[in-house]
Amino acid sequence: MNEKIRKEVIETISNLTKIPKEAIDPAISFRDAGLDSFALVEVVFSLENYYDITFPQEGLLDIVTVNELVDFIEKLLAEKEKTESDSGTKEAKDGK
Amino acid sequence: MENRVVVSGLGIVSSLGSSIDEFWSNLTEGKSGISQVSSFDTSNLERHYAGEVKEFDPSKFYSFSDMALMPRTHQLAASATVLAAGDACLKDFKDVGLALGSLVGGLEYVEGLTKDISTYPVNSVSAHVCDVLGIESGVYTLSCACAAGNYAISLAYDMIKSGKEDIVLAGGADYFSMSIFLSFYRLFSLSAARCQPFDKNRRGLLPAEGAGMLVLESLSSAKRRGARIYAEVLGYGTSVDAYHAVIPSEEGVYSCMMNALDYSGVAASDIDYISAHGTGTVPNDYVECKAIKKLFGEKLLKNLPVSSIKSMLGHAMGAASSIEALSCCLAIDKAFIPPTINYETPDPDCDIDCVPNQARKKALDVVLNNSFGFGGMNCSVVFSRFS
């Protein structure tokens, strides 16, 4: 798992919810950590801006823990990188 | 002396029909009014379904010189009101009151779909209805989020009970707004194509539009006019829990229902059916079921059907609870409970009898209509068989 992303996600949650970073256990559920679904959406908005990604409609409701959220972001970042690299290859081929 | 209040007329414009017979027949057959969004382009989004009123033509219901300038909420409201008034055989509206709930109102102006700023304020919906019918008496517009329709019915109830008015047209109206669709989209609260209240795999709500209007009347006036009586309004309860911007609180929902029973003078054991708020979102259905279980207890719950017609209509925002109120009156009148469709997988957190997928014949004496709005604006209304 990407440690950097894990740290950044915990920091974002802590900033938005005022829960101390040390108290956020990445393995327990958001609900048990005191985050309701709306707080999670606020966390997602912040992470979207930070990483310049868009969360898809499907999938978010199935994410229960910080660790799962980190996995999800890793996948989105990998997809983003691939899209940007494909687009770069195409532009190079087109001579742009 | 306090007046008894009865329901003597119903008017509906919805994705499941714009006549009482068509609406009720579709509802009890478990049909869905959900379809692909046609009023704006959703191709850049991942959600494409809603409960739009297809081929809505207000001129079928009333004539108005500047109809083209009127936003859709105004047209829906006036159409349903004209239908309700016709159903109650009302002809003179000079001394009739109006209590109308709306969440979105004339938001079309902001969305650039209409050009007339005078139709933007929510109260302009009521103004249009008054203009169409010639209403000159007590007129109130209520913006109480998704509970607006029930709030309007509650206000109308008090107006008649206290003797201020003999007849009040009450209900709610809202059009299918792009802003509402996008707001719920960004909250990750929209279901893909089906609304599945109380199901373990429910994924959210589906926005909708429509209008439901009821004619509330003092019993003495209804008797004098020889009006048909669908049901009696026994009372209502409200609670403003201010717990959260979008999530209902168990305590707020519980208090709302409890207040409704108290004010109506009925016991929990008297309730034969609950028309749930039942949006199909994970938090709403979980909290509503928890509060119902707390109030009614396991023993009463065994014989207490609780269904959500939002499974068929979607969530018509400020109109939703008035459409559901109308459905409650018909359920009492026809002795039939509309189902919760799209129910597949039981959720241990929502272990109620949600009348899954099939309407149910049952004589109903007292029913409770729940509605809970953003910001903790809660309102439940109690209807009974008239006797």
Short mmCIF file of C-alpha atoms in Angstrom, two decimals:
data_model
loop_
_atom_site.label_atom_id
_atom_site.label_comp_id
_atom_site.label_asym_id
_atom_site.label_seq_id
_atom_site.Cartn_x
_atom_site.Cartn_y
_atom_site.Cartn_z
CA MET A 1 0.00 0.00 0.00
CA ASN A 2 1.16 3.50 -0.80
CA GLU A 3 2.38 5.01 2.48
CA LYS A 4 2.45 8.53 1.07
CA ILE A 5 -1.21 8.39 0.05
CA ARG A 6 -2.15 6.84 3.39
CA LYS A 7 -0.48 9.72 5.23
CA GLU A 8 -2.15 12.31 3.00
CA VAL A 9 -5.59 10.75 3.41
CA ILE A 10 -5.24 10.63 7.20
CA GLU A 11 -4.07 14.23 7.21
CA THR A 12 -7.07 15.30 5.12
CA ILE A 13 -9.50 13.48 7.41
CA SER A 14 -7.85 14.99 10.45
CA ASN A 15 -7.97 18.52 9.02
CA LEU A 16 -11.64 18.26 8.13
CA THR A 17 -12.92 16.43 11.20
CA LYS A 18 -10.48 17.66 13.86
CA ILE A 19 -9.86 14.04 14.84
CA PRO A 20 -6.13 13.84 15.80
CA LYS A 21 -4.05 12.01 13.15
CA GLU A 22 -2.77 9.52 15.71
CA ALA A 23 -6.36 8.56 16.62
CA ILE A 24 -7.27 7.57 13.04
CA ASP A 25 -6.85 3.82 12.71
CA PRO A 26 -6.72 3.10 8.95
CA ALA A 27 -8.13 -0.38 9.51
CA ILE A 28 -11.36 0.49 11.32
CA SER A 29 -14.56 1.63 9.64
CA PHE A 30 -15.34 5.31 9.06
CA ARG A 31 -18.52 4.87 11.10
CA ASP A 32 -16.54 3.53 14.08
CA ALA A 33 -14.06 6.37 13.66
CA GLY A 34 -16.94 8.86 14.01
CA LEU A 35 -17.30 9.83 10.33
CA ASP A 36 -20.80 9.85 8.84
CA SER A 37 -21.45 9.49 5.12
CA PHE A 38 -21.58 13.25 4.59
CA ALA A 39 -18.21 13.77 6.31
CA LEU A 40 -16.81 11.11 4.00
CA VAL A 41 -18.13 13.04 0.99
CA GLU A 42 -16.38 16.17 2.28
CA VAL A 43 -13.16 14.16 2.59
CA VAL A 44 -13.64 12.92 -0.98
CA PHE A 45 -14.15 16.48 -2.30
CA SER A 46 -10.91 17.55 -0.65
CA LEU A 47 -9.01 14.54 -2.01
CA GLU A 48 -10.39 15.15 -5.51
CA ASN A 49 -8.95 18.66 -5.44
CA TYR A 50 -5.64 17.54 -3.95
CA TYR A 51 -4.96 14.74 -6.45
CA ASP A 52 -6.88 16.28 -9.36
CA ILE A 53 -9.01 13.18 -9.76
CA THR A 54 -12.75 12.52 -9.92
CA PHE A 55 -14.32 9.80 -7.83
CA PRO A 56 -16.75 7.70 -9.87
CA GLN A 57 -20.34 7.27 -8.68
CA GLU A 58 -19.86 3.52 -8.23
CA GLY A 59 -17.63 2.20 -5.51
CA LEU A 60 -17.63 4.90 -2.85
CA LEU A 61 -20.48 3.32 -0.86
CA ASP A 62 -18.48 0.10 -0.60
CA ILE A 63 -15.42 1.80 0.89
CA VAL A 64 -15.51 1.29 4.62
CA THR A 65 -11.98 1.98 5.92
CA VAL A 66 -9.11 4.40 5.31
CA ASN A 67 -7.06 1.54 3.90
CA GLU A 68 -9.78 0.79 1.34
CA LEU A 69 -9.98 4.48 0.45
CA VAL A 70 -6.20 4.56 -0.10
CA ASP A 71 -6.43 1.50 -2.40
CA PHE A 72 -9.22 3.21 -4.32
CA ILE A 73 -7.20 6.42 -4.77
CA GLU A 74 -4.17 4.42 -5.92
CA LYS A 75 -6.29 2.86 -8.65
CA LEU A 76 -7.70 6.25 -9.71
CA LEU A 77 -4.20 7.76 -9.85
CA ALA A 78 -2.94 4.83 -11.92
CA GLU A 79 -5.85 5.28 -14.35
CA LYS A 80 -5.15 9.02 -14.51
CA GLU A 81 -1.47 8.41 -15.24
CA LYS A 82 -2.34 5.93 -17.99
CA THR A 83 -4.83 8.31 -19.60
CA GLU A 84 -2.30 11.17 -19.52
CA SER A 85 0.45 8.95 -20.91
CA ASP A 86 -1.84 7.61 -23.70
CA SER A 87 -2.82 11.15 -24.57
CA GLY A 88 0.88 12.21 -24.57
CA THR A 89 1.77 9.32 -26.92
CA LYS A 90 -1.08 10.26 -29.25
CA GLU A 91 -0.05 13.93 -29.27
CA ALA A 92 3.56 12.94 -30.04
CA LYS A 93 2.36 10.75 -32.91
CA ASP A 94 0.19 13.59 -34.21
CA GLY A 95 3.28 15.84 -34.08
CA LYS A 96 1.73 18.27 -31.60
CA MET B 1 -65.41 24.67 19.14
CA GLU B 2 -62.70 22.94 17.15
CA ASN B 3 -63.58 21.73 13.67
CA ARG B 4 -62.97 18.20 12.44
CA VAL B 5 -60.97 18.25 9.21
CA VAL B 6 -61.62 15.95 6.26
CA VAL B 7 -60.11 15.41 2.81
CA SER B 8 -62.73 16.08 0.15
CA GLY B 9 -60.66 16.29 -3.02
CA LEU B 10 -57.41 15.04 -4.55
CA GLY B 11 -55.32 16.21 -7.50
CA ILE B 12 -52.13 14.70 -8.81
CA VAL B 13 -49.61 15.26 -11.57
CA SER B 14 -46.88 12.62 -11.46
CA SER B 15 -44.70 10.29 -13.45
CA LEU B 16 -47.32 7.60 -12.77
CA GLY B 17 -50.25 9.54 -14.07
CA SER B 18 -52.17 12.76 -13.83
CA SER B 19 -55.53 11.43 -12.77
CA ILE B 20 -56.40 9.75 -9.49
CA ASP B 21 -57.51 6.52 -11.20
CA GLU B 22 -54.40 6.22 -13.38
CA PHE B 23 -52.06 7.09 -10.50
CA TRP B 24 -53.67 4.63 -8.09
CA SER B 25 -53.90 1.83 -10.60
CA ASN B 26 -50.18 2.21 -11.50
CA LEU B 27 -49.19 2.45 -7.86
CA THR B 28 -51.04 -0.66 -6.77
CA GLU B 29 -49.76 -2.58 -9.78
CA GLY B 30 -46.23 -1.74 -8.64
CA LYS B 31 -45.33 0.10 -11.84
CA SER B 32 -42.30 2.35 -12.01
CA GLY B 33 -42.44 5.96 -13.19
CA ILE B 34 -38.67 6.10 -13.53
CA SER B 35 -37.21 6.74 -16.97
CA GLN B 36 -34.14 8.13 -18.69
CA VAL B 37 -33.68 11.86 -18.08
CA SER B 38 -34.98 13.83 -21.07
CA SER B 39 -35.06 17.44 -19.85
CA PHE B 40 -31.27 17.91 -19.96
CA ASP B 41 -28.19 16.14 -21.23
CA THR B 42 -26.67 13.65 -18.78
CA SER B 43 -24.19 12.09 -21.21
CA ASN B 44 -21.20 13.49 -19.28
CA LEU B 45 -22.49 12.01 -16.03
CA GLU B 46 -22.68 8.49 -14.63
CA ARG B 47 -26.35 8.76 -13.66
CA HIS B 48 -29.20 9.05 -16.15
CA TYR B 49 -32.53 8.19 -14.49
CA ALA B 50 -35.26 10.17 -12.74
CA GLY B 51 -39.02 10.40 -12.27
CA GLU B 52 -39.98 13.01 -14.86
CA VAL B 53 -43.56 13.75 -15.83
CA LYS B 54 -43.47 12.93 -19.53
CA GLU B 55 -45.47 14.94 -22.05
CA PHE B 56 -46.78 17.29 -19.38
CA ASP B 57 -49.05 19.89 -20.95
CA PRO B 58 -50.56 22.30 -18.40
CA SER B 59 -53.04 23.63 -20.96
CA LYS B 60 -54.86 20.31 -20.65
CA PHE B 61 -55.75 21.32 -17.10
CA TYR B 62 -56.17 25.09 -17.18
CA SER B 63 -55.76 28.09 -19.42
CA PHE B 64 -53.47 31.02 -18.68
CA SER B 65 -52.54 33.90 -20.95
CA ASP B 66 -48.77 33.81 -20.25
CA MET B 67 -48.41 30.05 -19.84
CA ALA B 68 -45.08 29.99 -21.72
CA LEU B 69 -43.53 32.34 -19.16
CA MET B 70 -44.50 30.17 -16.22
CA PRO B 71 -41.87 27.83 -14.73
CA ARG B 72 -42.71 24.16 -14.61
CA THR B 73 -43.20 24.05 -10.81
CA HIS B 74 -45.88 26.73 -11.15
CA GLN B 75 -47.59 24.78 -13.92
CA LEU B 76 -47.45 21.50 -11.99
CA ALA B 77 -48.85 23.18 -8.86
CA ALA B 78 -51.70 24.91 -10.67
CA SER B 79 -52.59 21.77 -12.64
CA ALA B 80 -52.81 19.58 -9.53
CA THR B 81 -54.75 22.26 -7.65
CA VAL B 82 -57.26 22.61 -10.47
CA LEU B 83 -57.65 18.82 -10.52
CA ALA B 84 -58.15 18.65 -6.72
CA ALA B 85 -60.66 21.50 -6.80
CA GLY B 86 -62.54 19.76 -9.60
CA ASP B 87 -62.51 16.48 -7.69
CA ALA B 88 -64.07 18.28 -4.71
CA CYS B 89 -66.59 20.06 -6.99
CA LEU B 90 -65.41 23.49 -5.80
CA LYS B 91 -66.45 26.41 -7.96
CA ASP B 92 -65.91 29.59 -5.96
CA PHE B 93 -62.42 30.16 -4.56
CA LYS B 94 -62.77 33.62 -3.06
CA ASP B 95 -62.92 32.29 0.51
CA VAL B 96 -60.71 29.25 0.00
CA GLY B 97 -57.22 29.17 1.54
CA LEU B 98 -54.02 27.83 0.06
CA ALA B 99 -51.03 26.18 1.79
CA LEU B 100 -48.38 25.16 -0.69
CA GLY B 101 -44.99 23.58 -0.13
CA SER B 102 -42.09 23.72 -2.56
CA LEU B 103 -38.37 23.21 -2.34
CA VAL B 104 -37.20 24.23 -5.78
CA GLY B 105 -39.92 26.73 -6.75
CA GLY B 106 -38.88 28.86 -9.74
CA LEU B 107 -35.23 27.79 -9.76
CA GLU B 108 -35.57 27.53 -13.54
CA TYR B 109 -34.82 31.26 -13.64
CA VAL B 110 -31.38 30.62 -12.09
CA GLU B 111 -30.83 27.67 -14.41
CA GLY B 112 -31.52 30.00 -17.33
CA LEU B 113 -34.62 28.17 -18.50
CA THR B 114 -37.01 31.06 -17.86
CA LYS B 115 -36.42 34.77 -18.27
CA ASP B 116 -38.90 36.27 -15.82
CA ILE B 117 -37.30 37.00 -12.42
CA SER B 118 -40.71 37.54 -10.84
CA THR B 119 -41.27 33.77 -11.04
CA TYR B 120 -38.08 33.00 -9.09
CA PRO B 121 -39.20 33.39 -5.44
CA VAL B 122 -40.84 30.24 -4.07
CA ASN B 123 -43.95 32.20 -3.09
CA SER B 124 -44.56 33.00 -6.76
CA VAL B 125 -45.75 29.38 -7.14
CA SER B 126 -48.64 30.13 -4.77
CA ALA B 127 -49.22 33.48 -6.47
CA HIS B 128 -49.67 31.69 -9.80
CA VAL B 129 -52.14 29.20 -8.30
CA CYS B 130 -54.12 32.07 -6.76
CA ASP B 131 -54.07 33.90 -10.07
CA VAL B 132 -55.40 30.84 -11.90
CA LEU B 133 -58.18 30.05 -9.42
CA GLY B 134 -59.02 33.50 -8.05
CA ILE B 135 -58.07 32.65 -4.47
CA GLU B 136 -58.24 35.71 -2.19
CA SER B 137 -58.16 34.20 1.29
CA GLY B 138 -55.28 32.97 3.51
CA VAL B 139 -52.34 32.00 1.32
CA TYR B 140 -49.13 30.49 2.66
CA THR B 141 -46.01 29.15 0.95
CA LEU B 142 -43.82 26.76 2.90
CA SER B 143 -40.26 25.94 2.05
CA CYS B 144 -39.54 23.05 4.40
CA ALA B 145 -37.21 20.96 2.25
CA CYS B 146 -38.51 17.48 1.42
CA ALA B 147 -41.19 17.66 4.11
CA ALA B 148 -42.81 20.78 2.59
CA GLY B 149 -45.98 18.99 1.41
CA ASN B 150 -46.72 17.54 4.83
CA TYR B 151 -45.99 20.89 6.48
CA ALA B 152 -48.51 22.53 4.13
CA ILE B 153 -51.16 19.94 4.99
CA SER B 154 -50.44 20.45 8.70
CA LEU B 155 -50.85 24.22 8.42
CA ALA B 156 -54.08 23.77 6.48
CA TYR B 157 -55.30 21.40 9.19
CA ASP B 158 -54.73 24.03 11.90
CA MET B 159 -56.32 26.78 9.78
CA ILE B 160 -59.51 24.74 9.50
CA LYS B 161 -59.47 23.25 12.98
CA SER B 162 -59.23 26.73 14.52
CA GLY B 163 -62.10 28.02 12.37
CA LYS B 164 -60.01 30.50 10.35
CA GLU B 165 -60.90 28.80 7.08
CA ASP B 166 -63.53 26.31 5.97
CA ILE B 167 -61.63 25.01 2.96
CA VAL B 168 -57.88 25.02 2.25
CA LEU B 169 -56.12 23.62 -0.80
CA ALA B 170 -52.94 22.04 0.51
CA GLY B 171 -49.99 20.14 -0.87
CA GLY B 172 -46.70 20.55 -2.67
CA ALA B 173 -45.12 20.90 -6.09
CA ASP B 174 -41.64 20.75 -7.57
CA TYR B 175 -40.17 20.31 -11.03
CA PHE B 176 -37.24 18.04 -11.85
CA SER B 177 -34.35 20.43 -11.47
CA MET B 178 -30.90 20.03 -12.93
CA SER B 179 -29.48 21.69 -9.79
CA ILE B 180 -31.12 19.13 -7.52
CA PHE B 181 -29.96 16.25 -9.73
CA LEU B 182 -26.38 17.52 -9.74
CA SER B 183 -26.39 18.23 -6.01
CA PHE B 184 -27.38 14.66 -5.16
CA TYR B 185 -24.96 13.42 -7.82
CA ARG B 186 -22.08 15.18 -6.06
CA LEU B 187 -23.24 13.74 -2.75
CA PHE B 188 -22.93 10.27 -4.35
CA SER B 189 -26.57 9.76 -3.37
CA LEU B 190 -28.13 8.89 -6.73
CA SER B 191 -29.08 5.34 -7.54
CA ALA B 192 -28.16 4.08 -11.00
CA ALA B 193 -31.58 3.17 -12.37
CA ARG B 194 -33.78 1.78 -9.60
CA CYS B 195 -34.74 3.12 -6.20
CA GLN B 196 -34.63 0.29 -3.62
CA PRO B 197 -35.84 1.50 -0.22
CA PHE B 198 -35.03 -0.81 2.71
CA ASP B 199 -33.05 -3.21 0.50
CA LYS B 200 -29.58 -4.24 1.70
CA ASN B 201 -28.14 -3.15 -1.65
CA ARG B 202 -29.90 0.21 -1.86
CA ARG B 203 -27.68 2.80 -3.46
CA GLY B 204 -29.59 6.05 -3.18
CA LEU B 205 -32.54 8.03 -4.39
CA LEU B 206 -33.82 9.08 -7.80
CA PRO B 207 -34.98 12.70 -8.08
CA ALA B 208 -38.44 13.26 -9.49
CA GLU B 209 -41.08 15.91 -10.05
CA GLY B 210 -44.80 16.36 -9.68
CA ALA B 211 -47.51 17.90 -7.58
CA GLY B 212 -50.01 16.51 -5.13
CA MET B 213 -52.83 18.70 -3.84
CA LEU B 214 -55.52 17.85 -1.29
CA VAL B 215 -58.71 19.71 -0.51
CA LEU B 216 -58.94 19.95 3.27
CA GLU B 217 -62.32 20.99 4.54
CA SER B 218 -64.19 21.31 7.81
CA LEU B 219 -66.56 18.43 8.32
CA SER B 220 -69.51 20.82 8.59
CA SER B 221 -68.65 22.43 5.25
CA ALA B 222 -68.16 19.06 3.57
CA LYS B 223 -71.51 17.84 4.89
CA ARG B 224 -73.23 21.05 3.81
CA ARG B 225 -71.89 20.64 0.29
CA GLY B 226 -72.54 16.90 0.19
CA ALA B 227 -68.85 16.37 -0.58
CA ARG B 228 -67.23 13.00 -1.00
CA ILE B 229 -64.92 12.31 1.94
CA TYR B 230 -61.74 10.28 1.31
CA ALA B 231 -60.35 10.41 4.84
CA GLU B 232 -60.11 12.50 7.99
CA VAL B 233 -56.98 14.34 9.11
CA LEU B 234 -56.47 13.59 12.81
CA GLY B 235 -53.38 15.70 13.34
CA TYR B 236 -49.68 16.00 12.73
CA GLY B 237 -46.35 16.20 14.47
CA THR B 238 -43.18 18.07 13.70
CA SER B 239 -39.66 18.10 15.02
CA VAL B 240 -36.70 20.19 14.04
CA ASP B 241 -33.72 18.27 15.25
CA ALA B 242 -31.02 20.40 13.56
CA TYR B 243 -28.80 17.36 13.96
CA HIS B 244 -27.15 17.39 10.55
CA ALA B 245 -27.28 19.12 7.17
CA VAL B 246 -28.42 16.03 5.27
CA ILE B 247 -28.69 13.06 7.63
CA PRO B 248 -31.82 12.53 9.76
CA SER B 249 -31.43 11.76 13.45
CA GLU B 250 -33.14 8.82 15.10
CA GLU B 251 -34.27 11.05 17.97
CA GLY B 252 -35.69 13.69 15.61
CA VAL B 253 -37.62 11.14 13.55
CA TYR B 254 -38.87 9.40 16.69
CA SER B 255 -40.06 12.69 18.24
CA CYS B 256 -41.77 13.69 15.02
CA MET B 257 -43.84 10.49 14.88
CA MET B 258 -44.49 10.60 18.64
CA ASN B 259 -45.71 14.22 18.42
CA ALA B 260 -48.00 13.24 15.54
CA LEU B 261 -49.59 10.45 17.57
CA ASP B 262 -49.98 12.70 20.63
CA TYR B 263 -51.55 15.62 18.75
CA SER B 264 -53.86 13.24 16.88
CA GLY B 265 -54.97 11.49 20.06
CA VAL B 266 -54.05 8.02 18.83
CA ALA B 267 -51.83 5.33 20.30
CA ALA B 268 -49.01 3.55 18.47
CA SER B 269 -51.20 0.42 18.48
CA ASP B 270 -53.87 2.31 16.46
CA ILE B 271 -51.58 2.79 13.43
CA ASP B 272 -52.41 0.30 10.65
CA TYR B 273 -49.89 1.46 8.05
CA ILE B 274 -46.94 3.84 7.71
CA SER B 275 -46.17 5.55 4.44
CA ALA B 276 -42.43 5.90 4.95
CA HIS B 277 -40.17 8.75 3.89
CA GLY B 278 -38.11 5.82 2.53
CA THR B 279 -35.80 7.59 0.11
CA GLY B 280 -33.61 4.58 -0.67
CA THR B 281 -30.45 6.19 0.69
CA VAL B 282 -28.42 4.17 3.16
CA PRO B 283 -28.68 6.65 6.08
CA ASN B 284 -32.35 7.64 5.70
CA ASP B 285 -33.79 4.13 5.62
CA TYR B 286 -31.51 2.96 8.43
CA VAL B 287 -32.47 5.87 10.71
CA GLU B 288 -36.19 5.76 9.84
CA CYS B 289 -36.39 2.02 10.58
CA LYS B 290 -34.53 2.44 13.85
CA ALA B 291 -36.92 5.19 14.98
CA ILE B 292 -40.00 3.19 13.89
CA LYS B 293 -38.71 0.16 15.80
CA LYS B 294 -38.12 2.28 18.89
CA LEU B 295 -41.60 3.83 18.79
CA PHE B 296 -43.67 0.78 17.84
CA GLY B 297 -41.67 -2.03 19.43
CA GLU B 298 -41.19 -5.54 18.07
CA LYS B 299 -44.69 -6.77 18.93
CA LEU B 300 -46.59 -4.04 17.04
CA LEU B 301 -44.12 -4.09 14.15
CA LYS B 302 -45.04 -7.68 13.31
CA ASN B 303 -48.39 -6.45 12.00
CA LEU B 304 -47.41 -3.00 10.80
CA PRO B 305 -46.82 -2.58 7.06
CA VAL B 306 -44.39 0.26 6.18
CA SER B 307 -43.99 0.96 2.46
CA SER B 308 -42.21 3.57 0.35
CA ILE B 309 -43.87 4.70 -2.88
CA LYS B 310 -40.65 6.55 -3.72
CA SER B 311 -39.55 3.15 -5.03
CA MET B 312 -42.00 3.78 -7.91
CA LEU B 313 -42.11 7.57 -8.22
CA GLY B 314 -38.66 8.65 -7.15
CA HIS B 315 -38.27 11.61 -4.79
CA ALA B 316 -40.35 14.61 -5.87
CA MET B 317 -38.72 16.87 -3.24
CA GLY B 318 -41.27 19.39 -1.88
CA ALA B 319 -44.10 17.51 -3.58
CA ALA B 320 -43.11 14.07 -2.28
CA SER B 321 -44.92 14.04 1.05
CA SER B 322 -48.10 15.54 -0.39
CA ILE B 323 -48.18 12.87 -3.10
CA GLU B 324 -47.63 10.31 -0.35
CA ALA B 325 -50.43 11.94 1.71
CA LEU B 326 -52.69 11.57 -1.29
CA SER B 327 -51.65 7.92 -1.55
CA CYS B 328 -52.49 7.46 2.17
CA CYS B 329 -56.00 8.85 1.61
CA LEU B 330 -56.50 6.48 -1.33
CA ALA B 331 -55.09 3.56 0.66
CA ILE B 332 -57.71 4.22 3.36
CA ASP B 333 -60.46 4.79 0.82
CA LYS B 334 -59.66 1.69 -1.29
CA ALA B 335 -58.40 -0.56 1.56
CA PHE B 336 -55.20 -1.26 -0.36
CA ILE B 337 -51.55 -0.67 0.54
CA PRO B 338 -49.14 0.29 -2.25
CA PRO B 339 -45.91 -1.75 -2.25
CA THR B 340 -42.20 -1.02 -2.02
CA ILE B 341 -40.95 -2.24 -5.40
CA ASN B 342 -37.41 -3.29 -6.37
CA TYR B 343 -37.08 -5.10 -3.05
CA GLU B 344 -34.71 -8.05 -3.36
CA THR B 345 -32.34 -8.49 -0.42
CA PRO B 346 -33.42 -8.04 3.20
CA ASP B 347 -31.30 -5.70 5.30
CA PRO B 348 -30.99 -6.64 8.99
CA ASP B 349 -30.86 -2.89 9.72
CA CYS B 350 -34.27 -2.42 8.06
CA ASP B 351 -36.17 -5.50 9.24
CA ILE B 352 -39.66 -4.09 8.82
CA ASP B 353 -42.56 -5.35 6.70
CA CYS B 354 -42.01 -3.07 3.69
CA VAL B 355 -44.86 -4.62 1.65
CA PRO B 356 -42.31 -6.00 -0.81
CA ASN B 357 -43.13 -5.77 -4.52
CA GLN B 358 -46.87 -6.55 -4.27
CA ALA B 359 -49.70 -4.28 -3.15
CA ARG B 360 -51.70 -5.67 -0.26
CA LYS B 361 -55.42 -5.60 0.47
CA LYS B 362 -56.02 -4.40 4.01
CA ALA B 363 -58.72 -2.33 5.68
CA LEU B 364 -57.00 0.70 7.21
CA ASP B 365 -58.38 2.83 10.01
CA VAL B 366 -55.40 5.00 10.90
CA VAL B 367 -52.25 5.68 8.85
CA LEU B 368 -49.12 7.73 9.43
CA ASN B 369 -47.38 9.65 6.64
CA ASN B 370 -43.70 10.37 7.34
CA SER B 371 -41.50 13.02 5.77
CA PHE B 372 -38.05 14.19 6.76
CA GLY B 373 -36.23 17.10 5.17
CA PHE B 374 -32.63 18.26 5.05
CA GLY B 375 -31.64 20.25 8.10
CA GLY B 376 -33.84 18.07 10.31
CA MET B 377 -37.21 19.47 9.16
CA ASN B 378 -39.49 16.57 10.04
CA CYS B 379 -43.26 16.30 9.71
CA SER B 380 -45.63 13.34 10.05
CA VAL B 381 -49.39 13.51 9.40
CA VAL B 382 -52.05 11.13 10.70
CA PHE B 383 -55.03 10.26 8.50
CA SER B 384 -57.97 8.06 9.43
CA ARG B 385 -60.98 6.45 7.86
CA PHE B 386 -63.88 8.88 8.17
CA SER B 387 -66.72 7.67 10.31
#
